[in-house]
XYZ file of N, CA and C in Angstrom:
639
model
N 32.719 4.250 -30.009
C 31.816 3.778 -28.629
C 32.798 2.441 -28.350
N 33.880 2.348 -28.783
C 34.278 0.874 -28.008
C 34.653 0.340 -26.479
N 34.381 1.200 -25.650
C 34.464 1.225 -24.801
C 32.593 1.118 -24.162
N 31.860 1.254 -25.075
C 30.444 1.889 -24.800
C 29.825 0.093 -23.903
N 28.621 0.487 -23.142
C 28.687 -0.904 -22.304
C 27.131 -1.224 -23.748
N 27.537 -2.153 -24.285
C 26.610 -2.875 -25.475
C 25.330 -3.318 -24.596
N 24.237 -3.397 -25.372
C 22.733 -3.374 -25.210
C 21.940 -4.239 -25.784
N 21.481 -5.383 -25.442
C 20.112 -6.105 -25.813
C 18.780 -5.589 -25.733
N 17.991 -5.552 -25.810
C 16.263 -4.967 -25.558
C 15.763 -6.364 -25.840
N 15.078 -6.420 -25.262
C 14.027 -7.609 -25.394
C 13.022 -7.127 -24.683
N 11.563 -7.496 -25.642
C 10.293 -7.143 -25.624
C 9.597 -6.906 -26.388
N 8.030 -7.911 -25.897
C 7.306 -8.020 -27.129
C 6.683 -6.501 -27.422
N 6.727 -5.692 -26.922
C 6.237 -4.389 -27.384
C 6.749 -3.735 -28.202
N 6.417 -3.434 -29.591
C 7.509 -2.627 -30.073
C 7.894 -0.925 -29.206
N 6.980 -0.689 -29.340
C 6.731 1.075 -28.706
C 7.729 1.249 -27.240
N 7.678 -0.205 -26.691
C 8.460 -0.153 -25.044
C 9.871 -0.281 -26.008
N 10.509 -1.315 -26.822
C 11.619 -1.492 -27.513
C 12.271 0.081 -28.355
N 11.294 0.696 -29.220
C 11.919 1.930 -29.747
C 11.601 3.002 -28.430
N 10.886 3.203 -27.568
C 11.144 4.174 -26.475
C 12.914 3.614 -25.709
N 13.119 2.357 -25.251
C 14.154 2.254 -24.323
C 15.487 2.417 -25.602
N 15.264 2.321 -26.969
C 16.696 2.431 -27.734
C 16.505 4.084 -28.339
N 15.612 4.595 -27.773
C 15.292 6.301 -28.243
C 15.963 6.620 -27.363
N 16.048 6.157 -25.757
C 16.251 7.275 -24.738
C 18.118 6.730 -24.810
N 18.389 5.352 -24.703
C 19.409 4.644 -24.495
C 20.702 5.080 -25.590
N 20.393 5.662 -26.399
C 21.373 5.936 -27.872
C 21.787 7.221 -27.599
N 21.503 8.066 -26.327
C 21.579 9.572 -26.568
C 22.701 9.393 -24.992
N 23.014 8.002 -24.322
C 23.865 7.557 -23.847
C 25.448 7.907 -24.454
N 26.437 8.138 -24.034
C 27.452 7.981 -24.328
C 28.416 7.059 -24.135
N 28.015 6.729 -23.409
C 28.467 5.221 -22.800
C 27.846 3.838 -23.189
N 26.133 4.060 -23.846
C 25.428 2.553 -24.121
C 25.150 2.845 -25.335
N 25.700 1.492 -25.861
C 24.938 1.574 -27.065
C 23.602 0.192 -27.440
N 22.668 0.129 -28.219
C 21.804 -0.484 -28.223
C 22.541 -1.063 -29.236
N 22.689 -2.427 -29.418
C 23.404 -3.300 -30.473
C 22.130 -4.202 -31.315
N 20.900 -4.252 -30.284
C 20.032 -5.058 -30.995
C 18.973 -5.134 -30.191
N 17.911 -5.682 -31.068
C 16.485 -6.102 -30.215
C 16.152 -7.405 -30.639
N 14.724 -7.413 -30.011
C 14.225 -9.127 -29.575
C 12.799 -8.938 -29.252
N 11.692 -9.523 -29.808
C 10.687 -9.532 -29.490
C 9.854 -10.397 -29.155
N 10.704 -11.311 -28.392
C 10.395 -12.770 -27.619
C 11.447 -12.964 -27.148
N 11.041 -14.186 -25.832
C 12.275 -14.848 -25.202
C 13.527 -15.622 -26.334
N 12.518 -16.422 -27.385
C 13.298 -17.441 -27.894
C 14.452 -16.383 -28.931
N 13.797 -15.022 -29.620
C 14.591 -14.715 -30.010
C 15.867 -13.993 -29.433
N 15.079 -13.319 -28.456
C 16.185 -12.722 -27.150
C 17.582 -13.689 -26.695
N 17.061 -14.605 -27.124
C 18.213 -15.788 -26.526
C 19.074 -16.359 -28.185
N 18.457 -16.160 -29.486
C 19.386 -16.461 -30.515
C 20.028 -15.144 -30.548
N 19.824 -14.001 -30.667
C 20.060 -12.548 -30.313
C 21.241 -12.399 -29.334
N 21.110 -12.823 -28.499
C 22.348 -12.584 -27.460
C 23.760 -13.736 -27.461
N 23.041 -15.214 -28.453
C 24.439 -15.515 -28.483
C 24.853 -15.305 -30.030
N 24.298 -14.478 -30.564
C 24.909 -13.697 -31.902
C 25.369 -12.201 -31.341
N 24.803 -11.465 -30.753
C 25.802 -10.170 -30.640
C 26.593 -10.478 -29.343
N 26.062 -11.088 -28.425
C 27.323 -10.822 -27.279
C 27.084 -10.041 -26.266
N 25.730 -9.576 -26.046
C 25.669 -7.865 -25.203
C 26.098 -8.395 -23.955
N 27.236 -6.946 -23.654
C 27.334 -6.704 -22.276
C 26.163 -6.775 -21.287
N 25.313 -6.323 -21.385
C 23.667 -6.133 -20.859
C 22.434 -6.368 -21.528
N 21.385 -7.264 -21.137
C 20.375 -7.755 -22.264
C 19.539 -7.159 -20.912
N 18.402 -6.117 -21.739
C 17.425 -5.625 -20.970
C 16.043 -6.612 -21.270
N 15.237 -7.516 -20.428
C 14.877 -8.466 -20.763
C 13.308 -7.758 -20.063
N 12.272 -8.261 -20.600
C 10.698 -8.336 -20.225
C 10.266 -9.787 -19.568
N 9.399 -10.150 -18.876
C 9.093 -10.969 -18.204
C 8.411 -11.935 -19.096
N 6.724 -11.139 -19.347
C 5.805 -11.473 -19.819
C 5.894 -11.815 -21.132
N 6.548 -12.200 -22.151
C 6.719 -12.305 -23.735
C 5.967 -13.780 -24.142
N 5.367 -13.596 -25.546
C 5.351 -14.893 -26.454
C 6.318 -16.054 -26.467
N 6.327 -16.843 -27.047
C 7.351 -17.844 -27.578
C 8.119 -17.925 -25.760
N 8.691 -17.762 -25.675
C 9.109 -17.801 -24.323
C 9.064 -16.753 -23.856
N 9.392 -17.176 -22.403
C 9.080 -16.057 -21.468
C 10.322 -15.215 -21.001
N 10.675 -14.417 -20.154
C 11.501 -13.980 -19.743
C 12.297 -14.876 -19.181
N 11.736 -15.528 -17.768
C 12.414 -16.518 -16.923
C 13.093 -17.622 -18.019
N 12.486 -18.269 -18.638
C 12.847 -19.399 -19.025
C 13.867 -18.633 -20.406
N 13.969 -17.588 -21.248
C 15.254 -17.213 -21.346
C 16.266 -16.909 -21.072
N 16.154 -16.804 -19.506
C 17.307 -16.335 -18.808
C 17.668 -17.756 -18.216
N 17.159 -18.735 -18.309
C 17.497 -19.997 -17.757
C 18.088 -20.474 -19.164
N 17.672 -20.521 -20.225
C 18.539 -21.151 -21.295
C 20.023 -19.963 -21.314
N 19.893 -19.020 -21.232
C 21.156 -18.215 -21.610
C 22.494 -18.329 -20.882
N 21.775 -18.979 -19.420
C 22.653 -19.575 -18.211
C 23.504 -20.704 -18.553
N 22.447 -21.602 -19.258
C 23.103 -23.055 -19.763
C 23.665 -22.888 -20.838
N 23.726 -21.944 -21.545
C 24.364 -21.806 -22.726
C 26.424 -21.000 -22.478
N 26.268 -20.409 -21.030
C 26.791 -20.275 -20.590
C 27.368 -18.565 -21.296
N 26.232 -17.804 -21.653
C 26.403 -17.025 -22.016
C 26.371 -15.708 -21.044
N 27.533 -15.049 -21.238
C 27.779 -13.945 -19.721
C 27.172 -12.556 -20.078
N 26.074 -12.257 -20.437
C 25.435 -11.148 -20.540
C 24.953 -11.148 -19.094
N 25.013 -9.892 -18.508
C 24.302 -9.523 -17.423
C 22.744 -8.673 -17.686
N 21.890 -9.737 -17.231
C 20.204 -9.627 -17.472
C 19.780 -8.694 -16.571
N 19.170 -7.831 -16.811
C 18.461 -6.457 -15.934
C 16.604 -6.327 -16.204
N 16.298 -6.750 -15.600
C 14.891 -7.370 -15.733
C 14.038 -6.719 -15.609
N 13.426 -5.660 -16.883
C 12.627 -4.375 -16.804
C 10.881 -4.752 -17.197
N 10.528 -4.519 -16.262
C 9.026 -5.240 -16.180
C 7.627 -4.231 -15.353
N 6.624 -4.570 -15.580
C 5.814 -3.742 -15.457
C 4.600 -4.122 -14.241
N 5.669 -5.667 -14.091
C 4.680 -6.612 -12.763
C 5.391 -6.022 -11.572
N 5.200 -6.051 -10.786
C 5.399 -5.637 -8.973
C 5.291 -7.084 -8.470
N 4.554 -7.475 -8.545
C 4.451 -8.736 -7.452
C 5.468 -9.641 -7.528
N 5.550 -9.848 -6.536
C 6.695 -10.744 -6.536
C 6.871 -12.495 -6.866
N 5.742 -12.948 -6.840
C 5.692 -13.991 -8.116
C 5.752 -13.899 -8.982
N 6.124 -12.627 -10.066
C 6.765 -12.297 -11.063
C 8.460 -12.217 -10.921
N 8.951 -11.448 -10.111
C 9.980 -11.021 -10.090
C 11.015 -11.951 -9.719
N 10.646 -12.661 -8.802
C 11.564 -13.340 -7.870
C 12.117 -14.805 -8.927
N 11.363 -15.375 -9.718
C 11.616 -16.644 -10.640
C 12.544 -16.119 -11.770
N 12.291 -15.138 -11.673
C 13.512 -14.643 -13.012
C 15.156 -14.350 -11.946
N 14.766 -13.442 -11.051
C 15.830 -13.249 -10.260
C 16.445 -14.996 -9.384
N 15.987 -15.712 -9.313
C 16.624 -16.937 -8.850
C 16.611 -17.975 -10.459
N 16.755 -16.816 -11.482
C 17.031 -17.874 -13.107
C 18.509 -17.063 -13.162
N 18.438 -16.176 -12.084
C 19.644 -15.947 -12.789
C 19.860 -14.521 -12.843
N 18.711 -13.900 -12.862
C 18.920 -11.995 -13.359
C 19.451 -11.180 -12.141
N 20.489 -10.034 -13.017
C 21.529 -9.118 -12.224
C 20.153 -8.646 -10.959
N 19.295 -8.263 -11.736
C 18.438 -6.764 -10.525
C 17.579 -7.103 -11.650
N 16.464 -6.308 -11.379
C 15.552 -5.649 -11.810
C 14.829 -4.153 -11.573
N 14.012 -3.715 -12.547
C 13.750 -2.249 -12.842
C 12.294 -1.818 -13.263
N 11.670 -1.437 -12.590
C 10.143 -1.171 -13.495
C 10.185 -0.271 -14.028
N 9.132 -0.393 -15.865
C 8.991 0.144 -16.784
C 8.964 1.547 -16.946
N 8.181 1.819 -15.679
C 7.862 3.363 -15.289
C 9.400 3.834 -14.838
N 10.481 3.008 -14.448
C 11.754 3.855 -14.043
C 12.139 5.217 -14.513
N 12.521 6.435 -14.053
C 13.090 7.581 -14.566
C 14.180 7.027 -15.962
N 14.192 7.303 -16.615
C 15.045 7.120 -17.690
C 17.088 7.286 -17.313
N 17.131 8.025 -16.676
C 18.162 8.412 -16.056
C 18.753 7.537 -15.129
N 17.754 7.343 -13.967
C 17.538 5.835 -13.461
C 17.362 4.350 -13.975
N 17.152 4.336 -15.093
C 17.754 2.833 -15.646
C 18.867 2.713 -16.530
N 19.717 4.430 -16.873
C 20.742 3.996 -17.408
C 21.941 3.787 -15.774
N 21.469 4.218 -15.139
C 22.142 4.113 -13.932
C 22.566 3.157 -13.834
N 21.344 1.907 -14.026
C 21.042 0.754 -13.256
C 22.022 -0.575 -14.678
N 21.411 0.089 -15.349
C 22.526 -0.421 -16.837
C 23.973 -0.514 -15.815
N 24.507 0.674 -15.794
C 25.722 0.801 -15.549
C 26.702 0.369 -14.325
N 25.019 0.090 -13.757
C 25.437 -0.592 -12.098
C 25.833 -2.079 -12.265
N 24.957 -2.889 -13.040
C 24.952 -4.405 -13.353
C 26.041 -4.696 -14.421
N 26.395 -3.944 -15.011
C 27.444 -4.166 -16.134
C 28.749 -4.235 -15.330
N 28.490 -3.349 -14.126
C 29.968 -3.210 -13.241
C 30.223 -4.476 -12.373
N 29.052 -5.512 -12.193
C 29.082 -6.292 -11.643
C 28.210 -6.113 -10.632
N 27.546 -5.400 -9.957
C 26.286 -4.994 -8.851
C 25.558 -5.759 -8.903
N 24.455 -5.723 -7.979
C 23.436 -6.587 -7.682
C 22.240 -5.277 -7.494
N 21.109 -5.603 -7.636
C 20.298 -4.751 -8.037
C 18.662 -5.281 -7.217
N 18.927 -5.072 -5.837
C 17.567 -6.037 -5.105
C 17.095 -4.709 -4.009
N 15.668 -5.029 -4.073
C 15.101 -4.611 -3.331
C 14.474 -5.784 -2.131
N 14.730 -4.935 -0.756
C 14.768 -5.467 0.296
C 13.472 -6.618 0.740
N 11.950 -6.585 0.479
C 11.128 -7.193 0.182
C 10.996 -8.377 -0.767
N 12.250 -8.142 -1.703
C 11.929 -8.779 -2.722
C 12.756 -10.334 -2.561
N 14.520 -9.632 -2.509
C 15.489 -10.430 -1.234
C 14.841 -11.433 -0.491
N 14.278 -11.164 0.498
C 13.015 -11.412 1.540
C 12.594 -12.600 1.048
N 12.217 -12.753 -0.067
C 11.376 -14.019 -0.607
C 11.657 -15.017 -1.376
N 13.446 -14.554 -1.796
C 14.131 -15.071 -2.738
C 14.521 -16.717 -2.061
N 14.524 -17.055 -0.384
C 14.593 -17.781 0.068
C 13.963 -18.445 1.165
N 13.449 -19.563 0.996
C 12.507 -20.595 2.131
C 12.774 -20.564 3.195
N 12.099 -20.813 3.984
C 12.195 -20.917 5.806
C 13.716 -22.022 5.338
N 12.997 -23.318 4.810
C 13.805 -24.414 4.628
C 15.387 -23.743 4.276
N 15.513 -23.266 3.203
C 16.939 -22.797 2.327
C 17.496 -21.701 3.721
N 16.937 -21.155 4.288
C 17.646 -20.040 5.194
C 18.270 -21.272 6.551
N 17.342 -22.293 6.943
C 17.662 -23.230 8.127
C 19.144 -23.773 7.397
N 18.840 -24.120 6.506
C 20.166 -24.893 6.055
C 21.185 -24.167 5.764
N 20.918 -23.056 5.156
C 21.976 -21.869 5.059
C 23.018 -21.455 6.074
N 22.029 -21.703 6.861
C 22.865 -21.329 8.175
C 23.800 -21.937 8.593
N 23.607 -23.168 8.484
C 24.863 -24.012 8.586
C 26.158 -24.019 7.777
N 25.502 -23.847 6.576
C 26.661 -23.931 5.635
C 27.745 -22.430 5.501
N 26.874 -21.777 6.545
C 27.690 -20.231 6.852
C 28.532 -20.397 7.626
N 28.701 -21.151 8.477
C 29.473 -21.446 9.815
C 30.991 -22.005 8.833
N 30.656 -22.681 7.760
C 32.719 -22.946 7.239
C 33.043 -21.508 6.916
N 32.628 -20.304 6.387
C 33.000 -19.000 5.932
C 34.514 -18.704 6.674
N 35.317 -18.107 6.588
C 36.539 -17.785 6.961
C 35.282 -16.164 7.298
N 36.598 -15.709 8.412
C 36.305 -14.303 8.969
C 36.193 -13.125 7.456
N 37.162 -13.369 6.824
C 37.849 -13.100 5.661
C 36.309 -12.824 4.551
N 36.076 -14.205 4.169
C 34.946 -14.616 3.284
C 33.693 -14.161 3.591
N 33.380 -13.999 4.870
C 32.761 -12.786 5.667
C 32.107 -11.544 5.087
N 33.757 -10.807 4.847
C 33.840 -9.392 4.574
C 33.538 -9.425 3.459
N 33.780 -10.525 2.826
C 33.727 -10.299 1.109
C 32.330 -10.679 0.781
N 31.433 -11.407 1.689
C 30.140 -11.317 1.220
C 29.678 -10.537 1.593
N 29.670 -9.652 2.687
C 28.851 -8.736 3.651
C 29.079 -7.546 2.094
N 30.216 -7.181 1.828
C 30.354 -5.917 0.644
C 29.834 -6.638 -0.534
N 29.217 -7.632 -0.520
C 29.051 -8.625 -2.222
C 27.649 -7.901 -2.137
N 26.774 -8.194 -0.978
C 25.331 -7.734 -0.685
C 25.461 -6.211 -0.719
N 26.356 -5.589 -0.078
C 25.934 -4.032 -0.664
C 26.313 -3.658 -2.026
N 26.536 -4.820 -2.997
C 26.365 -4.528 -4.308
C 27.788 -3.743 -4.751
N 28.994 -4.031 -4.343
C 30.297 -3.557 -4.389
C 30.876 -4.794 -5.598
N 31.119 -4.344 -6.887
C 31.872 -5.484 -7.648
C 34.029 -5.623 -7.211
N 34.215 -6.776 -7.793
C 35.292 -7.437 -6.904
C 35.916 -5.841 -7.158
N 36.362 -4.965 -8.056
C 37.201 -4.022 -7.646
C 36.898 -3.263 -6.548
N 35.879 -3.118 -6.609
C 35.454 -2.627 -5.317
C 35.536 -3.088 -3.677
N 35.527 -4.136 -3.761
C 35.549 -5.145 -2.357
C 37.577 -5.151 -2.421
N 38.478 -5.220 -3.594
C 39.476 -5.408 -3.482
C 39.927 -3.758 -2.979
N 39.367 -2.682 -3.316
C 40.145 -1.291 -2.707
C 39.689 -1.234 -1.146
N 38.360 -1.665 -1.223
C 37.795 -1.666 0.162
C 38.641 -2.160 1.640
N 39.293 -3.639 0.899
C 39.659 -4.627 2.303
C 41.592 -4.696 1.852
N 42.122 -3.856 0.877
C 43.338 -3.522 0.666
C 43.883 -4.809 0.023
N 43.259 -5.789 -0.947
C 43.782 -7.161 -1.308
C 43.715 -6.840 -3.033
N 44.009 -7.908 -3.921
C 44.082 -7.935 -5.137
C 42.388 -8.642 -5.785
N 41.952 -7.897 -7.308
C 41.292 -8.267 -7.471
C 41.713 -9.802 -7.552
N 42.399 -10.311 -8.120
C 42.572 -11.802 -8.139
C 42.115 -12.731 -6.826
N 42.933 -12.072 -5.513
C 42.289 -12.557 -3.968
C 41.030 -12.813 -3.864
N 40.362 -11.424 -4.402
C 38.691 -11.236 -4.533
C 38.132 -12.254 -4.969
N 38.506 -12.443 -6.029
C 37.855 -13.035 -7.402
C 37.882 -14.934 -6.651
N 38.917 -15.430 -5.857
C 39.196 -16.329 -5.035
C 38.561 -16.920 -4.032
N 38.312 -15.193 -3.131
C 37.316 -15.559 -2.189
C 35.977 -15.559 -2.561
N 35.231 -14.996 -3.437
C 34.041 -14.839 -4.007
C 33.850 -16.667 -4.546
N 34.935 -17.321 -5.404
C 34.586 -18.309 -5.546
C 34.366 -19.447 -4.466
N 35.286 -19.269 -3.715
C 35.401 -19.746 -2.730
C 33.871 -19.992 -1.965
N 33.453 -19.025 -1.710
C 32.426 -18.187 -1.361
C 30.482 -19.283 -2.034
N 31.064 -19.227 -3.130
C 30.433 -19.782 -3.901
C 30.275 -21.402 -3.375
N 31.686 -21.679 -3.923
C 31.493 -22.796 -3.308
C 31.016 -23.395 -2.098
N 31.127 -22.724 -1.019
C 30.560 -23.291 0.292
C 29.801 -23.527 0.298
N 29.044 -21.978 0.027
C 27.421 -22.067 0.220
C 26.540 -22.850 -0.747
N 27.281 -23.409 -1.602
C 26.556 -24.091 -2.570
C 25.473 -23.553 -3.467
N 25.906 -21.954 -3.852
C 25.496 -21.014 -4.733
C 26.133 -21.042 -5.998
N 25.136 -20.638 -6.962
C 25.502 -20.348 -8.739
C 26.416 -19.102 -9.396
N 25.962 -18.055 -8.173
C 26.408 -16.735 -8.706
C 26.314 -15.729 -7.769
N 26.543 -14.290 -8.261
C 27.150 -13.140 -6.908
C 25.325 -13.021 -6.475
N 24.546 -13.041 -7.208
C 23.571 -12.740 -7.235
C 22.623 -13.318 -6.016
N 23.173 -14.461 -5.941
C 22.635 -15.750 -5.170
C 23.416 -15.153 -3.745
N 24.685 -15.275 -4.307
C 25.039 -14.542 -2.318
C 24.971 -13.716 -1.853
N 24.475 -12.455 -2.789
C 23.873 -11.480 -2.249
C 22.355 -11.894 -1.391
N 22.108 -12.518 -2.086
C 20.233 -12.682 -1.263
C 20.725 -13.277 -0.590
N 21.625 -14.530 -0.113
C 21.773 -14.881 0.939
C 21.946 -14.239 2.172
N 23.379 -13.364 1.835
C 23.854 -12.634 2.846
C 22.740 -11.423 3.436
N 21.870 -10.950 2.645
C 20.535 -10.226 2.887
C 19.905 -11.017 3.818
N 19.176 -12.268 3.208
C 18.662 -13.361 4.395
C 19.299 -13.596 5.439
N 20.618 -13.961 6.047
C 21.134 -14.040 6.883
C 21.848 -12.837 7.395
N 21.664 -11.450 7.505
C 22.040 -10.674 8.045
C 23.466 -10.523 8.172
N 23.862 -11.186 7.038
C 25.272 -10.733 6.652
C 26.197 -9.257 5.885
N 25.280 -8.346 5.937
C 25.489 -7.101 5.909
C 25.803 -6.263 7.003
N 26.597 -4.940 6.773
C 26.498 -3.408 7.368
C 24.878 -3.105 8.381
């Protein structure tokens, strides 16, 4: 399983962790490399194991999922974090996405859909639902962001639109007939011009400001 997606499961309920592991271990391209029962342990295990994807619960003892996300980002950990939550309220999901999560699914998600979500975020995609994306930016942020958007070139706006569509750099390169290196440069310029931290924020900005097909 040298090319398998390495996954860390972080949830304070042992039954949930066991269920996720049982299902994911039958996937040919996914390997569960570890588990953690709270956010603090999750951060430590992520630093130790360096997984590709972390399945992170939100409400946990010791350290909740949002703060764990922030610590992983501060540490420079490159794992893509997929929130797996039983809470549907925006006030629960939005802070996690602001902290850098690549997306979220609910705990009652169909097992095959969960596997698909893991593959998707690992490929660099962002999993968002429109109603949550809209809540991520306040009106004030939207107004200031519109001014920054005017500094983007036409090509950068094309790249940004494809980011919002959930495309990876490789897919963007194919769509625009560019090299992946050139796409990476465009993405870096977009983040710098819009004063955004990552692709997730860029996708949210694009959805909020209508830079999509």
